[in-house]
Structures are given as structure tokens and as C-alpha cells.
Coordinates of C-alpha atoms in Angstrom, one line a residue:
X1 CA 98.4 85.8 -19.8
X2 CA 95.3 88.0 -18.9
X3 CA 95.2 91.6 -19.1
X4 CA 93.4 94.2 -17.0
X5 CA 90.7 94.7 -19.6
X6 CA 89.8 91.1 -18.9
X7 CA 89.6 91.4 -15.6
X8 CA 87.5 94.5 -15.8
X9 CA 84.9 92.6 -18.1
X10 CA 85.0 89.9 -15.9
X11 CA 84.3 92.1 -12.7
X12 CA 81.4 94.5 -14.2
X13 CA 78.7 91.8 -13.9
X14 CA 75.7 91.4 -16.2
X15 CA 72.5 93.1 -15.0
X16 CA 69.1 90.8 -15.8
X17 CA 67.0 92.8 -13.8
X18 CA 66.8 95.8 -11.4
X19 CA 68.4 93.6 -8.5
X20 CA 69.6 91.0 -10.5
X21 CA 73.0 90.4 -11.9
X22 CA 75.1 87.5 -13.5
X23 CA 78.9 86.8 -13.2
X24 CA 81.3 84.5 -14.9
X25 CA 84.8 83.7 -13.7
X26 CA 88.3 84.4 -15.0
X27 CA 90.1 81.0 -15.4
X28 CA 92.8 81.0 -12.8
X29 CA 95.5 78.2 -11.8
X30 CA 93.1 77.6 -8.6
X31 CA 90.8 74.7 -7.9
X32 CA 87.6 77.1 -7.2
X33 CA 86.4 80.2 -7.8
X34 CA 88.9 83.0 -6.3
X35 CA 87.6 84.9 -3.3
X36 CA 88.5 88.1 -4.2
X37 CA 86.4 87.8 -7.5
X38 CA 83.1 87.0 -5.8
X39 CA 83.6 89.9 -3.8
X40 CA 84.5 92.1 -6.1
X41 CA 81.5 90.9 -8.2
X42 CA 79.2 91.6 -5.2
X43 CA 80.0 95.1 -4.6
X44 CA 80.0 95.8 -8.4
X45 CA 76.3 94.7 -8.3
X46 CA 75.3 96.5 -5.1
X47 CA 76.9 99.8 -6.2
X48 CA 74.7 99.8 -9.3
X49 CA 71.5 100.0 -7.3
X50 CA 72.5 103.2 -5.0
X51 CA 72.6 106.6 -6.1
X52 CA 76.0 108.0 -7.2
X53 CA 76.4 110.4 -4.4
X54 CA 76.8 107.3 -2.1
X55 CA 79.8 105.3 -1.7
X56 CA 80.4 102.0 0.2
X57 CA 82.0 102.3 3.6
X58 CA 81.8 98.6 5.2
X59 CA 81.4 95.3 3.7
X60 CA 80.8 92.0 5.7
X61 CA 81.0 88.9 4.0
X62 CA 80.6 85.0 4.2
X63 CA 82.1 82.0 2.0
X64 CA 79.7 79.2 2.2
X65 CA 80.7 77.0 -0.3
X66 CA 83.8 76.5 -3.3
X67 CA 82.6 78.1 -6.5
X68 CA 82.9 76.5 -9.7
X69 CA 84.9 78.7 -12.2
X70 CA 83.2 77.1 -15.1
X71 CA 79.7 77.9 -14.2
X72 CA 77.9 81.5 -13.9
X73 CA 77.4 83.3 -10.6
X74 CA 73.9 84.6 -10.1
X75 CA 74.1 87.9 -7.7
X76 CA 70.8 88.5 -6.0
X77 CA 70.9 92.1 -4.5
X78 CA 68.4 92.8 -1.8
X79 CA 67.7 96.5 -1.2
X80 CA 67.3 96.3 2.7
X81 CA 67.4 99.9 3.5
X82 CA 67.6 103.4 1.8
X83 CA 68.1 106.1 4.1
X84 CA 68.6 109.8 4.4
X85 CA 72.7 109.0 4.9
X86 CA 72.8 105.6 4.5
X87 CA 72.0 102.3 2.4
X88 CA 72.1 99.2 3.1
X89 CA 72.3 95.9 0.5
X90 CA 72.2 92.3 1.1
X91 CA 73.9 90.2 -1.8
X92 CA 73.7 86.3 -2.2
X93 CA 75.6 84.6 -4.7
X94 CA 74.3 81.4 -6.0
X95 CA 75.3 78.5 -8.2
X96 CA 73.3 75.3 -9.1
X97 CA 70.3 76.8 -6.9
X98 CA 72.5 76.9 -3.6
X99 CA 74.3 79.9 -2.1
X100 CA 78.0 79.9 -2.4
X101 CA 78.4 83.4 -0.8
X102 CA 76.4 86.3 0.9
X103 CA 77.5 89.4 2.3
X104 CA 76.1 93.1 3.7
X105 CA 77.2 96.1 2.2
X106 CA 76.5 99.8 3.6
X107 CA 76.6 102.6 1.7
X108 CA 77.1 106.3 3.3
X109 CA 76.3 109.7 1.5
X110 CA 79.9 111.6 1.5
X111 CA 80.4 113.5 4.3
X112 CA 82.9 115.5 6.4
X113 CA 84.2 114.8 9.9
X114 CA 87.0 114.3 12.9
X115 CA 90.2 112.5 11.4
X116 CA 93.0 110.7 12.3
X117 CA 95.1 107.4 11.0
X118 CA 97.1 105.0 11.9
X119 CA 100.8 105.8 9.8
X120 CA 101.9 103.3 7.4
X121 CA 104.5 100.8 9.3
X122 CA 108.0 102.4 9.6
X123 CA 110.7 101.2 7.6
X124 CA 108.8 99.6 4.7
X125 CA 110.3 99.5 1.6
X126 CA 109.1 101.4 -1.4
X127 CA 108.0 99.6 -4.7
X128 CA 110.9 100.6 -6.6
X129 CA 113.3 99.0 -4.2
X130 CA 111.3 95.8 -4.7
X131 CA 111.3 92.9 -7.4
X132 CA 108.1 91.7 -8.7
X133 CA 106.6 88.7 -7.4
X134 CA 106.3 87.1 -10.5
X135 CA 109.9 87.5 -12.0
X136 CA 111.4 86.6 -8.6
X137 CA 109.0 83.3 -9.0
X138 CA 110.2 82.9 -12.5
X139 CA 113.7 83.1 -11.4
X140 CA 113.7 80.5 -8.5
X141 CA 111.4 78.1 -10.5
X142 CA 113.8 78.3 -13.5
X143 CA 116.3 75.6 -11.9
X144 CA 113.5 73.4 -10.4
X145 CA 111.3 72.3 -13.6
X146 CA 109.7 69.5 -11.1
X147 CA 108.7 71.8 -8.9
X148 CA 105.0 73.3 -9.1
X149 CA 104.8 77.2 -8.5
X150 CA 102.5 78.8 -6.6
X151 CA 99.7 81.0 -8.0
X152 CA 100.5 84.5 -8.9
X153 CA 98.7 87.1 -10.5
X154 CA 100.1 87.8 -14.1
X155 CA 102.3 90.8 -14.3
X156 CA 100.4 91.8 -17.5
X157 CA 97.2 92.4 -15.1
X158 CA 98.9 93.9 -11.9
X159 CA 102.2 94.2 -10.4
X160 CA 103.0 92.8 -6.8
X161 CA 106.1 93.2 -5.0
X162 CA 106.3 91.7 -1.9
X163 CA 108.3 93.3 1.4
X164 CA 109.0 90.2 3.3
X165 CA 108.8 87.1 0.6
X166 CA 109.3 83.5 1.7
X167 CA 111.2 81.2 -0.5
X168 CA 108.0 79.5 -2.4
X169 CA 110.2 76.3 -2.4
X170 CA 112.0 76.1 1.0
X171 CA 110.3 78.5 3.3
X172 CA 111.5 79.3 6.8
X173 CA 109.0 80.0 9.5
X174 CA 108.4 83.9 10.1
X175 CA 106.6 86.4 11.8
X176 CA 102.9 86.4 11.2
X177 CA 103.5 90.1 9.6
X178 CA 104.3 91.0 6.1
X179 CA 103.0 93.0 3.1
X180 CA 102.9 93.9 -0.7
X181 CA 102.8 96.9 -3.0
X182 CA 100.4 96.4 -6.0
X183 CA 99.6 98.6 -8.9
X184 CA 96.8 97.5 -11.6
X185 CA 98.7 97.9 -15.2
X186 CA 96.8 100.0 -17.3
X187 CA 95.3 103.6 -17.0
X188 CA 92.0 103.4 -15.7
X189 CA 89.0 106.0 -15.7
X190 CA 88.1 108.3 -13.1
X191 CA 85.3 106.0 -11.7
X192 CA 85.6 105.4 -8.1
X193 CA 83.5 102.0 -8.3
X194 CA 85.9 100.8 -10.7
X195 CA 88.8 101.6 -8.2
X196 CA 86.7 100.0 -5.1
X197 CA 85.9 96.9 -7.1
X198 CA 89.4 96.2 -8.1
X199 CA 90.8 97.2 -4.5
X200 CA 88.1 94.2 -3.3
X201 CA 89.3 91.9 -5.5
X202 CA 92.8 92.2 -4.4
X203 CA 91.9 92.5 -0.6
X204 CA 91.8 88.5 -0.6
X205 CA 95.1 88.1 -1.8
X206 CA 97.5 86.8 0.5
X207 CA 95.3 87.6 3.5
X208 CA 94.5 83.9 4.6
X209 CA 98.0 82.7 4.3
X210 CA 99.5 85.2 6.7
X211 CA 98.3 82.8 9.5
X212 CA 100.3 80.1 8.0
X213 CA 103.8 81.9 7.7
X214 CA 104.9 81.1 11.2
X215 CA 103.9 77.6 10.6
X216 CA 105.8 76.6 7.1
X217 CA 107.9 73.8 8.2
X218 CA 108.8 70.8 5.8
X219 CA 106.1 68.4 5.6
X220 CA 103.2 70.4 7.4
X221 CA 102.1 72.3 4.1
X222 CA 100.7 69.4 2.2
X223 CA 98.6 68.5 5.3
X224 CA 97.1 71.8 5.4
X225 CA 93.2 72.4 4.3
X226 CA 92.7 75.9 3.8
X227 CA 90.2 78.2 3.1
X228 CA 88.6 81.9 3.5
X229 CA 85.8 81.7 5.9
X230 CA 84.6 85.3 6.0
X231 CA 85.9 88.7 5.1
X232 CA 85.2 92.4 6.2
X233 CA 86.1 95.3 4.3
X234 CA 86.0 99.0 5.5
X235 CA 86.8 101.7 2.9
X236 CA 88.3 105.3 4.3
X237 CA 89.3 107.1 1.3
X238 CA 89.0 107.5 -2.5
X239 CA 91.4 105.2 -3.9
X240 CA 93.6 104.6 -7.4
X241 CA 94.6 101.3 -8.0
X242 CA 96.6 102.4 -11.0
X243 CA 98.9 103.8 -8.5
X244 CA 101.1 102.1 -6.1
X245 CA 99.1 100.8 -3.0
X246 CA 100.8 99.0 0.1
X247 CA 98.7 96.3 1.5
X248 CA 100.1 95.5 5.2
X249 CA 99.1 92.1 6.4
X250 CA 99.0 90.6 10.0
X251 CA 97.8 88.0 12.1
X252 CA 97.2 88.4 15.6
X253 CA 96.1 84.9 16.6
X254 CA 95.6 81.1 15.1
X255 CA 93.7 78.3 16.9
X256 CA 91.0 76.1 16.7
X257 CA 91.7 75.4 13.0
X258 CA 91.3 78.9 12.2
X259 CA 93.6 81.8 11.7
X260 CA 92.7 85.8 12.3
X261 CA 94.1 88.0 9.7
X262 CA 94.2 91.8 9.3
X263 CA 94.9 94.2 6.5
X264 CA 95.7 97.7 5.9
X265 CA 96.1 99.7 2.2
X266 CA 98.0 102.7 2.3
X267 CA 98.5 104.8 -0.6
X268 CA 102.1 105.8 -1.7
X269 CA 102.2 109.0 0.3
X270 CA 101.1 107.1 3.3
X271 CA 97.3 107.7 3.3
X272 CA 95.2 104.8 5.1
X273 CA 92.7 104.2 2.2
X274 CA 90.8 100.8 3.5
X275 CA 91.1 98.2 6.3
X276 CA 90.2 94.5 5.9
X277 CA 89.9 91.5 8.5
X278 CA 89.4 87.7 7.8
X279 CA 89.5 84.3 9.4
X280 CA 90.7 81.2 7.3
X281 CA 90.5 77.7 8.0
X282 CA 93.8 76.1 8.5
X283 CA 92.8 72.7 9.4
X284 CA 95.9 70.1 9.7
X285 CA 94.8 66.7 8.3
X286 CA 96.2 63.5 9.4

């Protein structure tokens, strides 16, 4: 079981030169590098080329090729612009000389301004009312040794508690809207870069599969070729990922072998912290 300090070591990429970084992958039970890892490593690298009074406010990324978890990833940061209020960085992640991912990240000097927000969805159960995803999955699969359990982050690293979980073995079609509470297991330093890096890491989790929830019919899931295509993220407020955060997800539309998915991060007291949007490939193979 991986622990939080192992994840932090993985996401804190090694600086080779002023704008050049190298990362490794935490081995997970996935066929390729987890997309959230590359997102988090990219924002970690870019933030370390910016003055500390600037914070990321938006990120727009494309997943270009599957990453190989056994090989290092090179992150090449391009300092496109350093302005009076905003800084822009372009990051390209490469393996074997080919780009597997690229993104643009914009940073802003902290300012005050007009404020409003959409509230946390009414009726959302609190985390102390919910069972851990890992414990629930272990309980369900205890009597099904012949079945392969779905990928879940280990409880030793992060506690995830879904509000509308589908049965992992025999799921019924459901509305394309759900969410989960999460809290990384360990007390973290008061370092904004660490918390935003971990928020970015978790932002790819369950986002793409939101568009599959209405289509979970027998025999179909085995035919799905799925992958995250792009990923955008907007940071609204400071976050602490060692405290409970709710990630609300919905999928307004799927079509053309793609599903469009959105997400909103809320603090335990209902403050909107960040937003996400992503298209995922959901191609049905014959």
C-alpha cells in the first residue's frame, strides 16, 4: 500500500535545469500512467519557475499518447510570458523523444475583486455519513474471488467516499451526476503548491467515467475503449487537501465517441475551490 509521502515524492519532480524537470511514476494497477499524475507533475514544475506571490488560476491540457509508467518523464517548461499581473507557462511532457502531454498554465498575482459562487448541491451527504470506497469494494469482492476489482486509490494514501456509488460488479444505469468526498491521509505543510499539486492529481479521478454512468449495461463495458483526451482546471481559492473536500461531477453530453464531463471542488463548509472540464474517449468497439 502506498502512503502519502511516497506520492508527494513522486509529484515533486526533479529539477535538471532552470526550465527542465524529470519525473517518475508511482506504480498503480493501471495499464498506463495515471493522467492526474502527469497533470500534477506539470503544474508542480511550472509553479517552481514562478515567483511565490503568483498562484495558478487556470490550466488547459491535452493527453497525446499513453505514458509508460516504467520510464521517466521529461517536463520541458517554456516561459512564454512574465507580466505585471500574469505569468504563462507551456509545459510539454516527453517519453522516448515524443510528447505524451502538453498544457498551458496561467498564474496571477493574488488580487481582491467581486465574488459570487454556485453553492454545493443541496442534499449532499457529509463524509461521516458515508463508507470508504476501498472498504466497500473489499466487502463486495470478498465473496467474488473470481472477479477483478476496479482501480481505487489506497486508503493509506487518500480516503475517498462516494455519494452515489454504482455496484462494481453488477451496475445499473444511473444519472450522469455523482460525487465523492476525499481527504489525503497525513498532515501537510502550509505550502500552497503542495495542496494545489495534490488537488490537480485527484482531479482526473472518476471524471471521465461520469459519462459512462448511464450506459452501464451488461456486455457493453468490455467493449469500451476509454481515455482522457483533454483536461482543463480553474483554481478559485486556496485549498487544503488534508481536510475534507467534495468533488461534484456531471456529464451534460456524450456523442461522437466522446463524453463531456465537468467537476466542482467544494470545501466542507461549502466554499467553491476549483472547477474542471474534460472530454473523454468512450469508443464502442465491435
